Amino acid sequence: MAVSLLLYSKMEQQTMEKAEKIILFDGVCNLCNSSIQFVIQRDKKDQFRYAALQSTLGQRLLSERKIDTGKVDSIILIEPGLAYYTKSDAALQIGKHLRGYGPLSSLLLWIPAPIRNIVYDFIARNRYQWYGKKEHCMVPTPELKSKFLD
């Protein structure tokens, strides 16, 4: 057990040293998995790393930040040592760093979060019904394995 914690903390330390951003996502949600694939394809600067909310590391990062998964359970962006973002803020902050989506994301951030989150929460509540869900978290391909923290 101590070895696992040491490995996670070493991975997190490397992530922080490189100033990479961590995206926590619902690993069993088909929409969330598709969204992660979308980000990976457009992350030309290789600045994002990924972990499932259900993973040991994901649970630890949530706990450290006192994030209630009863209120936020789909996507979270963590900028180690700086801040974390949830719901539409997370999605738009991610979009700001993707080629071709920065201007639109920046513009949408001008809409007050409570208004944006009405739409976000509606989609999040219905995502399993509309897009389905997997029995287990996705397993990254060997080519993508280095982008996933656990």
mmCIF file with all atom_site columns, C-alpha atoms in Angstrom:
data_model
loop_
_atom_site.group_PDB
_atom_site.id
_atom_site.type_symbol
_atom_site.label_atom_id
_atom_site.label_alt_id
_atom_site.label_comp_id
_atom_site.label_asym_id
_atom_site.label_entity_id
_atom_site.label_seq_id
_atom_site.pdbx_PDB_ins_code
_atom_site.Cartn_x
_atom_site.Cartn_y
_atom_site.Cartn_z
_atom_site.occupancy
_atom_site.B_iso_or_equiv
_atom_site.pdbx_formal_charge
_atom_site.auth_seq_id
_atom_site.auth_comp_id
_atom_site.auth_asym_id
_atom_site.auth_atom_id
_atom_site.pdbx_PDB_model_num
ATOM 1   C CA . MET A 1 1   ? 0.000   0.000  0.000   1.00 0.00 ? 1   MET A CA 1
ATOM 2   C CA . ALA A 1 2   ? 2.781   2.442  0.843   1.00 0.00 ? 2   ALA A CA 1
ATOM 3   C CA . VAL A 1 3   ? 4.368   1.757  -2.544  1.00 0.00 ? 3   VAL A CA 1
ATOM 4   C CA . SER A 1 4   ? 1.122   2.685  -4.356  1.00 0.00 ? 4   SER A CA 1
ATOM 5   C CA . LEU A 1 5   ? 0.840   5.965  -2.488  1.00 0.00 ? 5   LEU A CA 1
ATOM 6   C CA . LEU A 1 6   ? 4.477   6.728  -3.211  1.00 0.00 ? 6   LEU A CA 1
ATOM 7   C CA . LEU A 1 7   ? 3.938   6.062  -6.926  1.00 0.00 ? 7   LEU A CA 1
ATOM 8   C CA . TYR A 1 8   ? 0.858   8.261  -7.048  1.00 0.00 ? 8   TYR A CA 1
ATOM 9   C CA . SER A 1 9   ? 2.593   11.075 -5.266  1.00 0.00 ? 9   SER A CA 1
ATOM 10  C CA . LYS A 1 10  ? 5.595   10.768 -7.603  1.00 0.00 ? 10  LYS A CA 1
ATOM 11  C CA . MET A 1 11  ? 3.264   10.914 -10.638 1.00 0.00 ? 11  MET A CA 1
ATOM 12  C CA . GLU A 1 12  ? 1.474   13.914 -9.191  1.00 0.00 ? 12  GLU A CA 1
ATOM 13  C CA . GLN A 1 13  ? 4.794   15.601 -8.410  1.00 0.00 ? 13  GLN A CA 1
ATOM 14  C CA . GLN A 1 14  ? 5.954   15.081 -12.005 1.00 0.00 ? 14  GLN A CA 1
ATOM 15  C CA . THR A 1 15  ? 2.647   16.497 -13.241 1.00 0.00 ? 15  THR A CA 1
ATOM 16  C CA . MET A 1 16  ? 3.045   19.576 -11.037 1.00 0.00 ? 16  MET A CA 1
ATOM 17  C CA . GLU A 1 17  ? 6.676   20.099 -12.097 1.00 0.00 ? 17  GLU A CA 1
ATOM 18  C CA . LYS A 1 18  ? 5.601   20.154 -15.747 1.00 0.00 ? 18  LYS A CA 1
ATOM 19  C CA . ALA A 1 19  ? 2.609   22.387 -14.888 1.00 0.00 ? 19  ALA A CA 1
ATOM 20  C CA . GLU A 1 20  ? 0.290   19.895 -16.571 1.00 0.00 ? 20  GLU A CA 1
ATOM 21  C CA . LYS A 1 21  ? -3.417  20.098 -15.935 1.00 0.00 ? 21  LYS A CA 1
ATOM 22  C CA . ILE A 1 22  ? -5.328  17.079 -14.623 1.00 0.00 ? 22  ILE A CA 1
ATOM 23  C CA . ILE A 1 23  ? -8.770  16.254 -15.957 1.00 0.00 ? 23  ILE A CA 1
ATOM 24  C CA . LEU A 1 24  ? -10.843 14.032 -13.682 1.00 0.00 ? 24  LEU A CA 1
ATOM 25  C CA . PHE A 1 25  ? -13.714 12.407 -15.556 1.00 0.00 ? 25  PHE A CA 1
ATOM 26  C CA . ASP A 1 26  ? -16.439 9.829  -15.044 1.00 0.00 ? 26  ASP A CA 1
ATOM 27  C CA . GLY A 1 27  ? -14.668 6.728  -16.313 1.00 0.00 ? 27  GLY A CA 1
ATOM 28  C CA . VAL A 1 28  ? -17.856 4.739  -16.962 1.00 0.00 ? 28  VAL A CA 1
ATOM 29  C CA . CYS A 1 29  ? -19.727 7.498  -18.842 1.00 0.00 ? 29  CYS A CA 1
ATOM 30  C CA . ASN A 1 30  ? -19.667 7.152  -22.631 1.00 0.00 ? 30  ASN A CA 1
ATOM 31  C CA . LEU A 1 31  ? -20.098 10.915 -23.132 1.00 0.00 ? 31  LEU A CA 1
ATOM 32  C CA . CYS A 1 32  ? -17.221 11.653 -20.733 1.00 0.00 ? 32  CYS A CA 1
ATOM 33  C CA . ASN A 1 33  ? -14.970 9.089  -22.433 1.00 0.00 ? 33  ASN A CA 1
ATOM 34  C CA . SER A 1 34  ? -15.771 10.571 -25.845 1.00 0.00 ? 34  SER A CA 1
ATOM 35  C CA . SER A 1 35  ? -15.031 14.033 -24.470 1.00 0.00 ? 35  SER A CA 1
ATOM 36  C CA . ILE A 1 36  ? -11.630 12.865 -23.204 1.00 0.00 ? 36  ILE A CA 1
ATOM 37  C CA . GLN A 1 37  ? -10.837 11.395 -26.652 1.00 0.00 ? 37  GLN A CA 1
ATOM 38  C CA . PHE A 1 38  ? -11.866 14.754 -28.177 1.00 0.00 ? 38  PHE A CA 1
ATOM 39  C CA . VAL A 1 39  ? -9.487  16.623 -25.841 1.00 0.00 ? 39  VAL A CA 1
ATOM 40  C CA . ILE A 1 40  ? -6.607  14.191 -26.457 1.00 0.00 ? 40  ILE A CA 1
ATOM 41  C CA . GLN A 1 41  ? -6.905  14.681 -30.226 1.00 0.00 ? 41  GLN A CA 1
ATOM 42  C CA . ARG A 1 42  ? -6.807  18.479 -29.877 1.00 0.00 ? 42  ARG A CA 1
ATOM 43  C CA . ASP A 1 43  ? -4.269  18.822 -27.062 1.00 0.00 ? 43  ASP A CA 1
ATOM 44  C CA . LYS A 1 44  ? -1.382  19.694 -29.371 1.00 0.00 ? 44  LYS A CA 1
ATOM 45  C CA . LYS A 1 45  ? 0.753   21.059 -26.499 1.00 0.00 ? 45  LYS A CA 1
ATOM 46  C CA . ASP A 1 46  ? 0.313   17.818 -24.489 1.00 0.00 ? 46  ASP A CA 1
ATOM 47  C CA . GLN A 1 47  ? -0.658  19.763 -21.371 1.00 0.00 ? 47  GLN A CA 1
ATOM 48  C CA . PHE A 1 48  ? -3.439  17.545 -20.006 1.00 0.00 ? 48  PHE A CA 1
ATOM 49  C CA . ARG A 1 49  ? -3.278  14.355 -17.967 1.00 0.00 ? 49  ARG A CA 1
ATOM 50  C CA . TYR A 1 50  ? -6.293  12.237 -17.129 1.00 0.00 ? 50  TYR A CA 1
ATOM 51  C CA . ALA A 1 51  ? -7.675  10.166 -14.262 1.00 0.00 ? 51  ALA A CA 1
ATOM 52  C CA . ALA A 1 52  ? -11.080 8.613  -13.678 1.00 0.00 ? 52  ALA A CA 1
ATOM 53  C CA . LEU A 1 53  ? -13.092 9.994  -10.780 1.00 0.00 ? 53  LEU A CA 1
ATOM 54  C CA . GLN A 1 54  ? -13.549 6.384  -9.649  1.00 0.00 ? 54  GLN A CA 1
ATOM 55  C CA . SER A 1 55  ? -9.805  5.667  -9.482  1.00 0.00 ? 55  SER A CA 1
ATOM 56  C CA . THR A 1 56  ? -7.807  5.700  -6.258  1.00 0.00 ? 56  THR A CA 1
ATOM 57  C CA . LEU A 1 57  ? -5.945  8.814  -7.392  1.00 0.00 ? 57  LEU A CA 1
ATOM 58  C CA . GLY A 1 58  ? -9.162  10.490 -8.541  1.00 0.00 ? 58  GLY A CA 1
ATOM 59  C CA . GLN A 1 59  ? -10.790 9.836  -5.168  1.00 0.00 ? 59  GLN A CA 1
ATOM 60  C CA . ARG A 1 60  ? -7.748  11.175 -3.347  1.00 0.00 ? 60  ARG A CA 1
ATOM 61  C CA . LEU A 1 61  ? -7.631  14.367 -5.438  1.00 0.00 ? 61  LEU A CA 1
ATOM 62  C CA . LEU A 1 62  ? -11.349 14.913 -4.821  1.00 0.00 ? 62  LEU A CA 1
ATOM 63  C CA . SER A 1 63  ? -10.954 14.321 -1.099  1.00 0.00 ? 63  SER A CA 1
ATOM 64  C CA . GLU A 1 64  ? -7.970  16.682 -0.811  1.00 0.00 ? 64  GLU A CA 1
ATOM 65  C CA . ARG A 1 65  ? -10.026 19.433 -2.433  1.00 0.00 ? 65  ARG A CA 1
ATOM 66  C CA . LYS A 1 66  ? -13.203 18.541 -0.504  1.00 0.00 ? 66  LYS A CA 1
ATOM 67  C CA . ILE A 1 67  ? -15.196 18.179 -3.737  1.00 0.00 ? 67  ILE A CA 1
ATOM 68  C CA . ASP A 1 68  ? -18.595 16.572 -3.166  1.00 0.00 ? 68  ASP A CA 1
ATOM 69  C CA . THR A 1 69  ? -19.216 14.054 -5.966  1.00 0.00 ? 69  THR A CA 1
ATOM 70  C CA . GLY A 1 70  ? -22.899 14.194 -5.077  1.00 0.00 ? 70  GLY A CA 1
ATOM 71  C CA . LYS A 1 71  ? -22.889 17.672 -6.604  1.00 0.00 ? 71  LYS A CA 1
ATOM 72  C CA . VAL A 1 72  ? -20.137 17.291 -9.214  1.00 0.00 ? 72  VAL A CA 1
ATOM 73  C CA . ASP A 1 73  ? -19.678 13.909 -10.830 1.00 0.00 ? 73  ASP A CA 1
ATOM 74  C CA . SER A 1 74  ? -18.738 14.359 -14.458 1.00 0.00 ? 74  SER A CA 1
ATOM 75  C CA . ILE A 1 75  ? -15.648 16.508 -15.138 1.00 0.00 ? 75  ILE A CA 1
ATOM 76  C CA . ILE A 1 76  ? -13.182 18.439 -13.010 1.00 0.00 ? 76  ILE A CA 1
ATOM 77  C CA . LEU A 1 77  ? -10.064 20.305 -14.123 1.00 0.00 ? 77  LEU A CA 1
ATOM 78  C CA . ILE A 1 78  ? -7.228  20.576 -11.616 1.00 0.00 ? 78  ILE A CA 1
ATOM 79  C CA . GLU A 1 79  ? -4.317  22.939 -12.150 1.00 0.00 ? 79  GLU A CA 1
ATOM 80  C CA . PRO A 1 80  ? -1.944  21.585 -9.475  1.00 0.00 ? 80  PRO A CA 1
ATOM 81  C CA . GLY A 1 81  ? -0.874  24.219 -6.998  1.00 0.00 ? 81  GLY A CA 1
ATOM 82  C CA . LEU A 1 82  ? -3.212  26.820 -8.544  1.00 0.00 ? 82  LEU A CA 1
ATOM 83  C CA . ALA A 1 83  ? -6.919  26.026 -8.742  1.00 0.00 ? 83  ALA A CA 1
ATOM 84  C CA . TYR A 1 84  ? -9.586  23.564 -9.717  1.00 0.00 ? 84  TYR A CA 1
ATOM 85  C CA . TYR A 1 85  ? -12.684 24.030 -11.863 1.00 0.00 ? 85  TYR A CA 1
ATOM 86  C CA . THR A 1 86  ? -15.967 22.141 -11.954 1.00 0.00 ? 86  THR A CA 1
ATOM 87  C CA . LYS A 1 87  ? -18.949 21.837 -14.276 1.00 0.00 ? 87  LYS A CA 1
ATOM 88  C CA . SER A 1 88  ? -19.107 24.368 -17.134 1.00 0.00 ? 88  SER A CA 1
ATOM 89  C CA . ASP A 1 89  ? -16.074 26.241 -15.763 1.00 0.00 ? 89  ASP A CA 1
ATOM 90  C CA . ALA A 1 90  ? -14.008 23.053 -16.151 1.00 0.00 ? 90  ALA A CA 1
ATOM 91  C CA . ALA A 1 91  ? -15.261 22.385 -19.676 1.00 0.00 ? 91  ALA A CA 1
ATOM 92  C CA . LEU A 1 92  ? -14.617 25.955 -20.822 1.00 0.00 ? 92  LEU A CA 1
ATOM 93  C CA . GLN A 1 93  ? -11.201 26.201 -19.142 1.00 0.00 ? 93  GLN A CA 1
ATOM 94  C CA . ILE A 1 94  ? -10.231 23.004 -20.975 1.00 0.00 ? 94  ILE A CA 1
ATOM 95  C CA . GLY A 1 95  ? -11.601 24.428 -24.219 1.00 0.00 ? 95  GLY A CA 1
ATOM 96  C CA . LYS A 1 96  ? -9.480  27.563 -23.821 1.00 0.00 ? 96  LYS A CA 1
ATOM 97  C CA . HIS A 1 97  ? -6.381  25.376 -24.218 1.00 0.00 ? 97  HIS A CA 1
ATOM 98  C CA . LEU A 1 98  ? -7.510  23.459 -27.291 1.00 0.00 ? 98  LEU A CA 1
ATOM 99  C CA . ARG A 1 99  ? -6.551  24.625 -30.745 1.00 0.00 ? 99  ARG A CA 1
ATOM 100 C CA . GLY A 1 100 ? -9.517  26.291 -32.408 1.00 0.00 ? 100 GLY A CA 1
ATOM 101 C CA . TYR A 1 101 ? -11.705 26.415 -29.277 1.00 0.00 ? 101 TYR A CA 1
ATOM 102 C CA . GLY A 1 102 ? -9.995  29.123 -27.208 1.00 0.00 ? 102 GLY A CA 1
ATOM 103 C CA . PRO A 1 103 ? -11.928 32.143 -28.508 1.00 0.00 ? 103 PRO A CA 1
ATOM 104 C CA . LEU A 1 104 ? -15.331 30.450 -28.210 1.00 0.00 ? 104 LEU A CA 1
ATOM 105 C CA . SER A 1 105 ? -14.571 29.137 -24.711 1.00 0.00 ? 105 SER A CA 1
ATOM 106 C CA . SER A 1 106 ? -13.344 32.560 -23.592 1.00 0.00 ? 106 SER A CA 1
ATOM 107 C CA . LEU A 1 107 ? -16.489 34.170 -24.967 1.00 0.00 ? 107 LEU A CA 1
ATOM 108 C CA . LEU A 1 108 ? -18.789 31.644 -23.231 1.00 0.00 ? 108 LEU A CA 1
ATOM 109 C CA . LEU A 1 109 ? -17.026 32.307 -19.924 1.00 0.00 ? 109 LEU A CA 1
ATOM 110 C CA . TRP A 1 110 ? -18.645 35.758 -19.978 1.00 0.00 ? 110 TRP A CA 1
ATOM 111 C CA . ILE A 1 111 ? -22.017 34.081 -19.407 1.00 0.00 ? 111 ILE A CA 1
ATOM 112 C CA . PRO A 1 112 ? -22.559 33.810 -15.640 1.00 0.00 ? 112 PRO A CA 1
ATOM 113 C CA . ALA A 1 113 ? -21.737 30.341 -14.291 1.00 0.00 ? 113 ALA A CA 1
ATOM 114 C CA . PRO A 1 114 ? -25.184 29.752 -12.734 1.00 0.00 ? 114 PRO A CA 1
ATOM 115 C CA . ILE A 1 115 ? -26.762 30.168 -16.184 1.00 0.00 ? 115 ILE A CA 1
ATOM 116 C CA . ARG A 1 116 ? -24.145 27.994 -17.915 1.00 0.00 ? 116 ARG A CA 1
ATOM 117 C CA . ASN A 1 117 ? -24.497 25.340 -15.219 1.00 0.00 ? 117 ASN A CA 1
ATOM 118 C CA . ILE A 1 118 ? -28.243 24.985 -15.801 1.00 0.00 ? 118 ILE A CA 1
ATOM 119 C CA . VAL A 1 119 ? -27.420 23.599 -19.248 1.00 0.00 ? 119 VAL A CA 1
ATOM 120 C CA . TYR A 1 120 ? -24.402 21.662 -17.949 1.00 0.00 ? 120 TYR A CA 1
ATOM 121 C CA . ASP A 1 121 ? -26.393 20.039 -15.114 1.00 0.00 ? 121 ASP A CA 1
ATOM 122 C CA . PHE A 1 122 ? -29.222 19.079 -17.482 1.00 0.00 ? 122 PHE A CA 1
ATOM 123 C CA . ILE A 1 123 ? -26.782 17.250 -19.760 1.00 0.00 ? 123 ILE A CA 1
ATOM 124 C CA . ALA A 1 124 ? -24.900 15.703 -16.810 1.00 0.00 ? 124 ALA A CA 1
ATOM 125 C CA . ARG A 1 125 ? -28.148 14.393 -15.263 1.00 0.00 ? 125 ARG A CA 1
ATOM 126 C CA . ASN A 1 126 ? -29.177 12.718 -18.518 1.00 0.00 ? 126 ASN A CA 1
ATOM 127 C CA . ARG A 1 127 ? -25.808 11.566 -19.868 1.00 0.00 ? 127 ARG A CA 1
ATOM 128 C CA . TYR A 1 128 ? -26.186 7.878  -18.974 1.00 0.00 ? 128 TYR A CA 1
ATOM 129 C CA . GLN A 1 129 ? -29.698 7.781  -20.412 1.00 0.00 ? 129 GLN A CA 1
ATOM 130 C CA . TRP A 1 130 ? -28.679 9.487  -23.658 1.00 0.00 ? 130 TRP A CA 1
ATOM 131 C CA . TYR A 1 131 ? -25.154 8.115  -24.193 1.00 0.00 ? 131 TYR A CA 1
ATOM 132 C CA . GLY A 1 132 ? -25.032 4.987  -22.034 1.00 0.00 ? 132 GLY A CA 1
ATOM 133 C CA . LYS A 1 133 ? -22.411 3.811  -19.616 1.00 0.00 ? 133 LYS A CA 1
ATOM 134 C CA . LYS A 1 134 ? -19.769 1.119  -19.389 1.00 0.00 ? 134 LYS A CA 1
ATOM 135 C CA . GLU A 1 135 ? -19.427 -1.570 -16.754 1.00 0.00 ? 135 GLU A CA 1
ATOM 136 C CA . HIS A 1 136 ? -15.817 -0.549 -16.059 1.00 0.00 ? 136 HIS A CA 1
ATOM 137 C CA . CYS A 1 137 ? -13.618 2.496  -16.521 1.00 0.00 ? 137 CYS A CA 1
ATOM 138 C CA . MET A 1 138 ? -11.982 2.802  -19.914 1.00 0.00 ? 138 MET A CA 1
ATOM 139 C CA . VAL A 1 139 ? -8.546  1.273  -20.384 1.00 0.00 ? 139 VAL A CA 1
ATOM 140 C CA . PRO A 1 140 ? -6.260  3.542  -22.425 1.00 0.00 ? 140 PRO A CA 1
ATOM 141 C CA . THR A 1 141 ? -4.477  2.135  -25.448 1.00 0.00 ? 141 THR A CA 1
ATOM 142 C CA . PRO A 1 142 ? -0.702  1.597  -25.089 1.00 0.00 ? 142 PRO A CA 1
ATOM 143 C CA . GLU A 1 143 ? -0.100  4.795  -27.114 1.00 0.00 ? 143 GLU A CA 1
ATOM 144 C CA . LEU A 1 144 ? -2.213  6.851  -24.704 1.00 0.00 ? 144 LEU A CA 1
ATOM 145 C CA . LYS A 1 145 ? -1.225  5.167  -21.440 1.00 0.00 ? 145 LYS A CA 1
ATOM 146 C CA . SER A 1 146 ? 1.365   7.853  -20.577 1.00 0.00 ? 146 SER A CA 1
ATOM 147 C CA . LYS A 1 147 ? -1.399  10.490 -20.542 1.00 0.00 ? 147 LYS A CA 1
ATOM 148 C CA . PHE A 1 148 ? -3.346  8.680  -17.807 1.00 0.00 ? 148 PHE A CA 1
ATOM 149 C CA . LEU A 1 149 ? -2.211  9.012  -14.211 1.00 0.00 ? 149 LEU A CA 1
ATOM 150 C CA . ASP A 1 150 ? -3.572  5.668  -13.090 1.00 0.00 ? 150 ASP A CA 1
#
